[in-house]
Short mmCIF file of C-alpha atoms in Angstrom, two decimals:
data_model
loop_
_atom_site.label_atom_id
_atom_site.label_comp_id
_atom_site.label_asym_id
_atom_site.label_seq_id
_atom_site.Cartn_x
_atom_site.Cartn_y
_atom_site.Cartn_z
CA MET A 589 -4.61 -40.14 -16.69
CA ILE A 590 -1.99 -41.57 -14.32
CA ILE A 591 1.14 -42.90 -16.02
CA GLU A 592 3.62 -45.14 -14.24
CA TYR A 593 7.00 -45.95 -15.73
CA GLU A 594 9.23 -48.99 -15.61
CA GLY A 595 12.98 -48.60 -15.99
CA ALA A 596 14.66 -49.19 -12.63
CA LEU A 597 18.40 -49.73 -13.18
CA GLY A 598 19.38 -50.53 -9.59
CA ILE A 599 18.95 -49.54 -5.97
CA LYS A 600 21.45 -48.77 -3.21
CA GLY A 601 19.95 -48.08 0.18
CA SER A 602 17.31 -45.42 -0.41
CA LEU A 603 18.76 -44.35 -3.79
CA LEU A 604 17.03 -45.60 -6.92
CA ALA A 605 18.73 -45.30 -10.30
CA PHE A 606 16.07 -44.94 -13.02
CA GLU A 607 16.07 -44.41 -16.76
CA THR A 608 15.57 -40.70 -17.48
CA VAL A 609 12.08 -39.78 -18.70
CA ASP A 610 11.53 -36.68 -20.83
CA GLY A 611 10.08 -33.71 -18.96
CA THR A 612 11.36 -34.60 -15.50
CA ARG A 613 13.20 -31.99 -13.43
CA PHE A 614 15.53 -31.76 -10.47
CA GLY A 615 13.75 -31.76 -7.08
CA GLU A 616 10.52 -33.14 -8.55
CA LYS A 617 8.29 -35.26 -6.33
CA VAL A 618 7.73 -38.82 -7.51
CA LEU A 619 5.74 -41.80 -6.24
CA VAL A 620 7.55 -45.13 -6.14
CA ARG A 621 5.43 -48.30 -6.09
CA TRP A 622 6.28 -51.95 -5.73
CA LYS A 623 3.88 -54.77 -4.91
CA ASN A 624 1.33 -53.24 -2.50
CA ARG A 625 3.54 -50.38 -1.23
CA ARG A 626 3.76 -46.79 -2.40
CA VAL A 627 6.20 -44.25 -0.96
CA PRO A 628 7.17 -40.74 -2.02
CA GLY A 629 10.55 -39.81 -3.42
CA ARG A 630 12.30 -36.90 -5.05
CA ILE A 631 14.76 -36.48 -7.87
CA VAL A 632 18.18 -35.60 -6.44
CA GLU A 633 20.29 -35.99 -9.57
CA LEU A 634 19.40 -35.83 -13.23
CA THR A 635 21.48 -36.71 -16.28
CA GLU A 636 20.68 -37.42 -19.90
CA LYS A 637 20.39 -41.16 -19.31
CA VAL A 638 20.01 -41.75 -15.57
CA THR A 639 17.75 -40.15 -12.95
CA LEU A 640 18.67 -40.64 -9.29
CA ILE A 641 15.64 -40.81 -7.00
CA GLU A 642 15.84 -40.54 -3.20
CA ILE A 643 13.14 -42.82 -1.78
CA LEU A 644 11.59 -41.10 1.24
CA GLY A 645 10.56 -44.15 3.22
CA GLN A 646 11.44 -47.72 4.13
CA THR A 647 12.81 -49.86 1.28
CA GLU A 648 12.94 -53.29 2.94
CA GLY A 649 11.88 -56.08 0.60
CA ILE A 650 11.99 -53.91 -2.49
CA GLU A 651 12.54 -55.72 -5.79
CA VAL A 652 14.03 -53.78 -8.68
CA ASN A 653 12.01 -55.61 -11.32
CA SER A 654 8.70 -54.74 -9.65
CA ILE A 655 9.34 -51.01 -9.26
CA ARG A 656 7.01 -48.54 -10.96
CA VAL A 657 7.51 -44.75 -10.78
CA ARG A 658 4.98 -41.95 -11.28
CA PHE A 659 6.40 -38.48 -11.97
CA THR A 660 4.12 -35.79 -10.59
CA GLY A 661 5.65 -32.80 -12.40
CA LYS A 662 5.56 -30.86 -9.10
CA PRO A 663 8.20 -30.02 -6.48
CA PHE A 664 8.08 -31.63 -3.06
CA THR A 665 5.47 -29.72 -1.06
CA ILE A 666 3.79 -29.70 2.35
CA PRO A 667 0.42 -28.24 3.35
CA VAL A 668 0.64 -24.89 5.17
CA SER A 669 -1.98 -23.28 7.38
CA GLU A 670 -2.33 -21.14 10.50
CA ARG A 671 -4.10 -24.15 12.01
CA MET A 672 -0.77 -25.95 12.15
CA LEU A 673 0.21 -23.93 15.24
CA GLY A 674 -0.13 -26.02 18.39
CA ARG A 675 0.51 -29.23 16.45
CA ILE A 676 3.34 -31.74 15.91
CA PHE A 677 4.35 -32.98 12.43
CA ASN A 678 6.82 -35.33 10.80
CA ALA A 679 9.27 -34.41 8.04
CA PHE A 680 6.51 -34.58 5.42
CA GLY A 681 4.14 -32.21 7.20
CA GLU A 682 1.90 -35.07 8.37
CA PRO A 683 0.42 -34.81 11.91
CA MET A 684 2.03 -37.01 14.59
CA ASP A 685 -0.10 -35.96 17.59
CA ASN A 686 -3.27 -38.00 16.88
CA LEU A 687 -5.37 -34.82 16.74
CA GLY A 688 -6.61 -35.35 13.21
CA GLY A 689 -5.56 -34.01 9.83
CA ILE A 690 -4.97 -30.42 8.79
CA ILE A 691 -7.37 -28.76 6.36
CA SER A 692 -5.21 -26.55 4.18
CA LYS A 693 -5.99 -24.45 1.14
CA LYS A 694 -2.37 -24.24 0.07
CA GLU A 695 0.68 -26.43 -0.41
CA ALA A 696 4.15 -24.84 -0.54
CA ASP A 697 7.47 -25.99 -2.00
CA ILE A 698 9.74 -27.06 0.86
CA ASN A 699 12.73 -25.49 -0.90
CA GLY A 700 11.17 -22.03 -0.63
CA GLU A 701 11.97 -19.19 -3.00
CA ALA A 702 15.16 -17.15 -3.08
CA ILE A 703 14.69 -13.66 -1.64
CA ASN A 704 15.98 -10.90 -3.87
CA PRO A 705 18.55 -8.96 -1.79
CA ALA A 706 17.02 -5.72 -3.05
CA TRP A 707 13.75 -6.69 -1.36
CA ARG A 708 15.31 -7.17 2.06
CA ASN A 709 15.00 -4.76 4.98
CA PHE A 710 17.84 -4.50 7.49
CA PRO A 711 17.06 -6.16 10.87
CA ASN A 712 16.64 -3.41 13.45
CA SER A 713 14.48 -4.34 16.47
CA PHE A 714 15.05 -6.24 19.72
CA VAL A 715 13.84 -9.83 20.27
CA HIS A 716 13.28 -10.84 23.90
CA THR A 717 14.56 -14.27 25.04
CA GLY A 718 14.51 -13.71 28.81
CA ILE A 719 18.14 -14.88 29.07
CA SER A 720 20.51 -12.16 30.33
CA ALA A 721 23.60 -13.37 28.48
CA ILE A 722 21.69 -13.04 25.20
CA ASP A 723 19.39 -10.07 25.75
CA GLY A 724 22.02 -7.94 27.46
CA LEU A 725 25.27 -8.87 25.76
CA ASN A 726 24.49 -10.76 22.53
CA THR A 727 21.13 -9.33 21.57
CA LEU A 728 18.97 -11.17 19.05
CA VAL A 729 17.45 -8.85 16.44
CA ARG A 730 14.22 -9.40 14.50
CA GLY A 731 15.07 -10.94 11.12
CA GLN A 732 18.51 -12.12 12.25
CA LYS A 733 19.97 -15.64 12.16
CA LEU A 734 21.89 -16.25 15.38
CA PRO A 735 23.14 -19.82 15.98
CA VAL A 736 23.88 -21.55 19.27
CA PHE A 737 27.15 -23.52 19.34
CA ALA A 738 26.69 -26.23 21.96
CA VAL A 739 29.06 -28.87 23.36
CA SER A 740 28.29 -32.45 24.32
CA GLY A 741 27.46 -33.06 27.96
CA VAL A 742 25.64 -29.74 28.36
CA PRO A 743 21.80 -29.71 28.65
CA THR A 744 21.20 -27.96 25.33
CA ASP A 745 17.66 -29.31 25.16
CA LYS A 746 16.75 -27.34 28.30
CA LEU A 747 18.06 -24.14 26.73
CA VAL A 748 16.11 -24.86 23.54
CA ALA A 749 12.91 -25.40 25.54
CA GLN A 750 13.50 -22.18 27.49
CA LEU A 751 14.03 -20.20 24.28
CA VAL A 752 10.85 -21.58 22.70
CA LYS A 753 8.81 -20.82 25.83
CA GLN A 754 10.17 -17.32 26.48
CA ILE A 755 10.83 -15.71 23.10
CA LYS A 756 8.75 -12.58 22.50
CA ILE A 757 9.00 -9.91 19.82
CA PRO A 758 8.06 -6.52 21.30
CA GLY A 759 6.03 -4.26 19.06
CA ASP A 760 2.54 -3.68 17.75
CA ASN A 761 2.17 -6.97 15.85
CA PRO A 762 -0.13 -9.30 17.85
CA LYS A 763 0.60 -12.26 15.53
CA THR A 764 3.65 -14.19 16.68
CA ALA A 765 4.68 -17.82 16.22
CA ILE A 766 7.52 -20.21 17.09
CA ILE A 767 8.49 -23.02 14.70
CA LEU A 768 10.65 -25.77 16.22
CA GLY A 769 12.50 -28.23 14.00
CA ILE A 770 13.76 -31.30 15.90
CA ILE A 771 16.42 -33.06 13.81
CA GLY A 772 17.83 -36.49 14.66
CA ILE A 773 17.18 -36.28 18.42
CA LYS A 774 16.56 -39.35 20.61
CA TYR A 775 12.93 -40.13 21.39
CA GLU A 776 13.28 -39.55 25.16
CA ILE A 777 14.95 -36.15 24.72
CA ALA A 778 12.44 -35.04 22.08
CA THR A 779 9.49 -36.12 24.25
CA ASN A 780 10.81 -34.29 27.32
CA LEU A 781 11.52 -31.21 25.20
CA ILE A 782 7.97 -31.09 23.83
CA GLU A 783 6.42 -31.73 27.27
CA SER A 784 8.51 -28.90 28.73
CA ILE A 785 7.30 -26.53 26.01
CA LYS A 786 3.68 -27.56 26.56
CA ALA A 787 4.03 -26.91 30.29
CA GLY A 788 5.24 -23.39 29.52
CA GLY A 789 1.83 -22.37 28.19
CA ASN A 790 3.12 -21.09 24.83
CA PHE A 791 2.49 -24.23 22.81
CA GLN A 792 -0.60 -22.91 21.01
CA LYS A 793 1.71 -20.48 19.19
CA THR A 794 4.22 -23.22 18.40
CA ALA A 795 4.45 -25.77 15.58
CA VAL A 796 6.88 -28.69 15.84
CA PHE A 797 8.42 -30.63 12.95
CA MET A 798 10.26 -33.72 14.14
CA SER A 799 12.59 -36.42 12.84
CA LEU A 800 13.88 -38.78 15.52
CA ALA A 801 17.33 -40.35 15.64
CA SER A 802 15.84 -43.71 14.61
CA GLU A 803 14.46 -42.30 11.35
CA SER A 804 16.09 -42.16 7.92
CA CYS A 805 18.76 -39.55 7.18
CA VAL A 806 16.47 -38.34 4.40
CA ASN A 807 13.94 -37.25 7.03
CA HIS A 808 16.66 -35.32 8.89
CA VAL A 809 17.38 -33.37 5.70
CA LEU A 810 13.71 -32.59 5.10
CA VAL A 811 12.77 -31.36 8.61
CA PRO A 812 14.44 -27.91 8.57
CA ARG A 813 13.07 -27.23 5.09
CA ALA A 814 9.55 -28.28 6.07
CA ALA A 815 9.72 -26.17 9.25
CA LEU A 816 10.96 -23.10 7.37
CA THR A 817 8.28 -23.55 4.70
CA LEU A 818 5.56 -23.08 7.31
CA ALA A 819 7.58 -20.26 8.90
CA GLU A 820 7.84 -18.41 5.57
CA TYR A 821 4.12 -18.84 4.92
CA LEU A 822 3.20 -17.40 8.32
CA ALA A 823 5.77 -14.58 8.11
CA PHE A 824 5.43 -13.36 4.56
CA GLU A 825 1.82 -14.26 3.69
CA LYS A 826 0.03 -14.09 7.05
CA GLU A 827 2.13 -11.27 8.59
CA TYR A 828 3.36 -13.16 11.66
CA ASP A 829 6.60 -12.40 13.46
CA VAL A 830 8.11 -15.89 13.42
CA VAL A 831 11.13 -17.34 15.21
CA ALA A 832 12.38 -20.69 13.88
CA VAL A 833 14.54 -22.83 16.18
CA LEU A 834 16.37 -25.71 14.45
CA TYR A 835 17.87 -28.34 16.77
CA ASP A 836 20.33 -30.09 16.08
CA MET A 837 21.90 -28.89 12.80
CA THR A 838 24.89 -31.18 13.37
CA ASN A 839 22.55 -34.13 12.80
CA TYR A 840 21.39 -32.44 9.60
CA CYS A 841 24.99 -32.14 8.34
CA ASP A 842 25.77 -35.74 9.30
CA ALA A 843 22.70 -36.86 7.33
CA LEU A 844 23.90 -34.78 4.39
CA ARG A 845 27.28 -36.53 4.60
CA GLU A 846 25.63 -39.95 4.69
CA MET A 847 23.51 -39.20 1.64
CA SER A 848 26.55 -37.83 -0.20
CA SER A 849 28.47 -41.02 0.59
CA ARG A 850 25.64 -43.15 -0.79
CA ARG A 851 25.87 -41.23 -4.05
CA ASP A 852 29.64 -41.88 -4.20
CA GLU A 853 30.35 -38.15 -4.31
CA ILE A 854 33.88 -36.89 -3.73
CA PRO A 855 34.09 -35.84 -0.06
CA GLY A 856 35.37 -32.49 1.20
CA ARG A 857 36.64 -31.54 4.68
CA LYS A 858 36.23 -34.36 7.23
CA GLY A 859 34.12 -36.33 4.76
CA TYR A 860 31.36 -33.72 4.42
CA PRO A 861 30.24 -32.87 0.88
CA GLY A 862 31.98 -29.95 -0.79
CA TYR A 863 28.62 -28.25 -1.36
CA MET A 864 27.69 -28.20 2.36
CA TYR A 865 28.31 -24.43 2.55
CA SER A 866 25.83 -23.65 -0.22
CA ASP A 867 23.39 -26.24 1.14
CA LEU A 868 23.41 -24.64 4.61
CA ALA A 869 22.99 -21.24 2.97
CA THR A 870 19.72 -22.42 1.37
CA ILE A 871 18.44 -22.94 4.92
CA TYR A 872 19.91 -20.01 6.85
CA GLU A 873 19.24 -17.39 4.17
CA ARG A 874 15.50 -18.01 4.40
CA ALA A 875 15.46 -15.71 7.45
CA GLY A 876 14.96 -11.97 7.17
CA LEU A 877 12.62 -9.05 6.60
CA ILE A 878 11.05 -8.21 3.25
CA LYS A 879 10.07 -4.70 2.17
CA GLY A 880 6.32 -4.24 2.15
CA LYS A 881 5.75 -7.23 4.44
CA LYS A 882 4.74 -6.71 8.05
CA GLY A 883 5.93 -10.14 9.19
CA SER A 884 9.46 -11.38 9.83
CA LEU A 885 11.41 -14.62 10.06
CA THR A 886 14.16 -14.92 12.68
CA GLN A 887 16.31 -18.05 12.96
CA ILE A 888 18.11 -19.74 15.87
CA PRO A 889 19.96 -22.78 14.52
CA VAL A 890 21.37 -24.94 17.33
CA LEU A 891 24.31 -27.25 16.66
CA THR A 892 26.61 -29.41 18.75
CA MET A 893 30.27 -28.77 17.93
CA PRO A 894 32.02 -32.12 17.24
CA ASP A 895 34.91 -32.55 19.72
CA ASP A 896 34.17 -29.01 21.03
CA ASP A 897 35.97 -27.74 17.92
CA ILE A 898 34.69 -24.35 16.78
CA THR A 899 36.84 -24.68 13.63
CA HIS A 900 35.05 -27.90 12.60
CA PRO A 901 33.33 -27.52 9.19
CA ILE A 902 29.82 -27.41 10.68
CA PRO A 903 30.25 -24.44 13.09
CA ASP A 904 32.85 -22.90 10.78
CA LEU A 905 30.53 -22.75 7.75
CA THR A 906 27.56 -21.81 9.92
CA GLY A 907 29.52 -18.88 11.32
CA TYR A 908 30.28 -17.64 7.80
CA ILE A 909 26.61 -17.59 6.80
CA THR A 910 24.99 -16.35 10.00
CA GLU A 911 25.39 -13.15 12.01
CA GLY A 912 27.26 -14.29 15.10
CA GLN A 913 27.11 -17.17 17.56
CA ILE A 914 26.12 -18.00 21.15
CA VAL A 915 28.78 -20.37 22.54
CA LEU A 916 28.05 -22.79 25.39
CA ASP A 917 30.90 -23.82 27.70
CA ARG A 918 31.33 -27.11 29.58
CA GLY A 919 33.59 -25.46 32.16
CA LEU A 920 30.80 -23.07 33.18
CA PHE A 921 28.34 -25.97 33.31
CA LYS A 922 30.63 -27.87 35.69
CA LYS A 923 30.58 -24.82 37.97
CA GLY A 924 26.80 -25.20 38.21
CA ILE A 925 26.06 -22.26 35.92
CA TYR A 926 22.95 -22.44 33.75
CA PRO A 927 22.69 -21.46 30.98
CA PRO A 928 26.47 -22.00 30.52
CA ILE A 929 26.92 -19.25 27.92
CA ASN A 930 30.51 -18.10 27.51
CA ILE A 931 30.13 -14.47 26.51
CA LEU A 932 33.77 -13.96 25.47
CA PRO A 933 33.66 -15.98 22.21
CA SER A 934 29.96 -15.20 21.73
CA LEU A 935 28.90 -12.46 19.33
CA SER A 936 25.82 -10.90 17.78
CA ARG A 937 26.91 -8.90 14.74
CA LEU A 938 23.56 -7.11 14.49
CA MET A 939 23.24 -6.35 18.21
CA ASN A 940 23.86 -2.62 17.82
CA GLN A 941 20.85 -2.36 15.48
CA GLY A 942 18.44 -3.44 18.22
CA ILE A 943 19.74 -1.71 21.36
CA SER A 944 20.21 1.80 22.74
CA LYS A 945 23.55 3.61 22.88
CA LEU A 946 23.42 3.35 26.68
CA GLN A 947 23.09 -0.44 26.54
CA ARG A 948 25.93 -0.56 24.01
CA ARG A 949 28.31 1.22 26.42
CA TRP A 950 27.00 -0.86 29.33
CA ALA A 951 27.65 -4.11 27.43
CA ASN A 952 31.12 -2.98 26.34
CA GLN A 953 32.04 -2.20 29.95
CA ILE A 954 30.82 -5.59 31.19
CA TYR A 955 32.65 -7.43 28.40
CA SER A 956 35.86 -5.56 29.22
CA ALA A 957 35.58 -6.18 32.96
CA TYR A 958 34.78 -9.90 32.58
CA ALA A 959 37.68 -10.41 30.14
CA ARG A 960 40.02 -8.75 32.66
CA SER A 961 38.63 -10.93 35.47
CA LYS A 962 39.45 -14.11 33.53
CA ARG A 963 43.05 -12.95 33.04
CA VAL A 964 43.29 -12.19 36.77
CA GLU A 965 41.83 -15.60 37.56
CA MET A 966 44.62 -17.26 35.55
CA LEU A 967 47.22 -15.13 37.32
CA ALA A 968 45.77 -15.99 40.75
CA ALA A 969 46.04 -19.69 39.94
CA ILE A 970 49.79 -19.19 39.45
CA ILE A 971 50.85 -16.74 42.17
CA GLY A 972 47.92 -16.98 44.61
CA GLU A 973 45.18 -14.47 45.40
CA SER A 974 47.19 -12.95 48.26
CA GLU A 975 49.76 -11.64 45.78
CA LEU A 976 47.19 -9.81 43.66
CA SER A 977 46.86 -6.03 43.70
CA ASP A 978 43.75 -4.39 45.17
CA ILE A 979 42.41 -3.65 41.67
CA ASP A 980 42.97 -7.25 40.57
CA ARG A 981 41.06 -8.52 43.61
CA LYS A 982 38.16 -6.27 42.62
CA TYR A 983 38.15 -7.78 39.12
CA LEU A 984 38.28 -11.29 40.58
CA GLU A 985 35.29 -10.44 42.77
CA PHE A 986 33.48 -9.00 39.74
CA GLY A 987 34.07 -12.14 37.66
CA ARG A 988 32.74 -14.47 40.33
CA ALA A 989 29.70 -12.29 40.98
CA PHE A 990 29.05 -11.98 37.24
CA GLU A 991 28.94 -15.76 36.80
CA SER A 992 26.81 -16.42 39.88
CA LYS A 993 24.33 -13.53 39.58
CA PHE A 994 24.24 -12.47 35.92
CA LEU A 995 24.89 -15.64 33.90
CA THR A 996 23.13 -18.00 36.29
CA GLN A 997 19.35 -18.26 35.88
CA GLU A 998 16.63 -20.78 36.64
CA GLU A 999 15.29 -22.77 33.69
CA SER A 1000 11.94 -21.04 34.10
CA GLU A 1001 13.34 -17.56 34.87
CA ASP A 1002 12.22 -15.05 32.26
CA ARG A 1003 14.19 -11.86 32.93
CA SER A 1004 13.19 -8.58 31.40
CA LEU A 1005 15.85 -6.41 29.78
CA GLU A 1006 15.41 -3.90 32.63
CA GLU A 1007 16.16 -6.62 35.21
CA THR A 1008 19.20 -7.75 33.24
CA MET A 1009 20.64 -4.25 33.04
CA LYS A 1010 19.87 -3.59 36.72
CA ILE A 1011 21.94 -6.66 37.69
CA GLY A 1012 24.74 -5.46 35.41
CA TRP A 1013 24.81 -1.99 37.01
CA LYS A 1014 25.06 -3.55 40.50
CA LEU A 1015 27.97 -5.71 39.40
CA LEU A 1016 29.83 -2.76 37.87
CA ALA A 1017 29.54 -1.01 41.25
CA ILE A 1018 32.16 -3.50 42.52
CA LEU A 1019 34.79 -1.73 40.43
CA PRO A 1020 36.19 1.75 41.18
CA ASP A 1021 35.13 4.64 38.94
CA SER A 1022 38.61 4.85 37.44
CA GLU A 1023 38.08 1.42 35.81
CA LEU A 1024 34.72 2.27 34.20
CA THR A 1025 36.31 3.87 31.17
CA ARG A 1026 33.60 2.91 28.72
CA LEU A 1027 30.81 4.73 30.56
CA LYS A 1028 30.07 8.43 30.76
CA LYS A 1029 30.49 10.20 34.10
CA GLU A 1030 26.79 11.03 34.29
CA GLU A 1031 25.89 7.38 33.67
CA ILE A 1032 28.13 6.24 36.52
CA GLU A 1033 26.47 8.76 38.83
CA ALA A 1034 22.96 7.89 37.69
CA TYR A 1035 23.11 4.07 37.64
CA ILE A 1036 26.07 2.99 39.82
CA ARG A 1037 26.81 5.50 42.57
#
C-alpha cells in the first residue's frame, strides 16, 4: 500500500520543509507530488519536528497546500550494470543518449559504503596516461587519487579528453573502464569533450555522467556520487580496474555552497560550508584497493583554482585529502606548451610505489636541473644571457629544451614510458657529467654518454 503524507510547512527554492514522520531517516529517497507532477527528493536534514527535503527537479508553479510526499524507506540509488559502459547518463543514472534504457539487476546507494582502513591495500602499480609530465615525473599509481589543479584560460577540457582516451592500467587484468563525471560544464564544452572521447576509439569502455551548467546545483552535487557508485560496482564487484575522472570539482563545491546558503547554514572560509572538508572526503576516499578484490578504483579529480589561488579552500582541502596534485600553468600555455603542466609545484606522493629506482633517480635529476634552469632564467632577465657562466648557459639551454621537447605534446600523442625516459636522457646529455649528481656513474655511461 502506497501512503502519501500532507504536512508541507514551506518551500524555499528547491528546499521543502515538512512535518517529521516517524520512521524517516537522513538521506532517504522521497517522492514529492503536486497536481500532475511527481519528482524525486531526498532528506537532507532531520529534526524532531521538521524534515528538510531537497527536491531534485524543477519546482516552478509548486503550491505548498497541494504537496504530497511519499517516503520510500530507501536511500537514493541508481541502477548499476556493465552495460552502462559506452553510454551517457544524467545525475540520476538515467540515459541521455537516446539509445534506450538500461536493464539492471541491481541498484546501489549513491553514497557508497565506507571502506574499513584495515581492508585497504597500498597502491603499488603504474598507471599509463601517455603524458610525459605525469608518467615520468608525477606518476599516477593504481588506487591513488591524484587531482589536477587547473587555471582559467587553459584548455583543461582537452587534457581531460586526452586522459580519458589514453589511460591504460598495465597488468594481467583485461577488464578496464573509465568513468567520467562532467559537473556544471557548459553544453558546448561538454559536447566537444564527449565527441573527442568518442573519436579516440575508447568510448565503449567509458561511461559518462553529466550535469550541465544550466542544471540545478542539486544535480551538480549528485553527479560525482552517481559516477563513483558505478565505478565502485565495476571495481569491487565485477573486478574491473577503473579510473574515475571528475571534472570540474570547483563547480561541485560552488553548488555545495549554494545549497548551504539556501539552508541558512553558518558559512566557513570564503562562504563555503564548514563541512566541505568532510564532504569532499566522502567522494575522494572512495578510491583505493581492497584486500581480496582483483579490481581497483583510481581517481583523477579536476578542479579550476579560483583566481589561480592554490591556497583557496577548494584546492587547499583537496590537497589535504588526496595524494598530490598536477598543477597547470597559464605562463606555459602562453608559450604554446601543451599540456601546460608545471612540474615544480606538482607532486605525486605515491609515485615511488609505482616506478623503478632508476626512474626515481632519473626524475630527481630532471627536477633538479629544471629548477636550476628557472633560477638561471630569472638571473638572465636581470643581467643578460651574455653575463652568465658557461654552466648557467647549459642550464638555460636545458630548460628551454625541456619545455619544448619533453613537456610539449600533441593532443593525440600517446607516449610510452620508454619514449618519455628516452627524451629525458637526451635532455640530460646537455649538462656536463659533473652536474648529474643524482645519477650513478654507470647510468650516465649507459644512457647519456
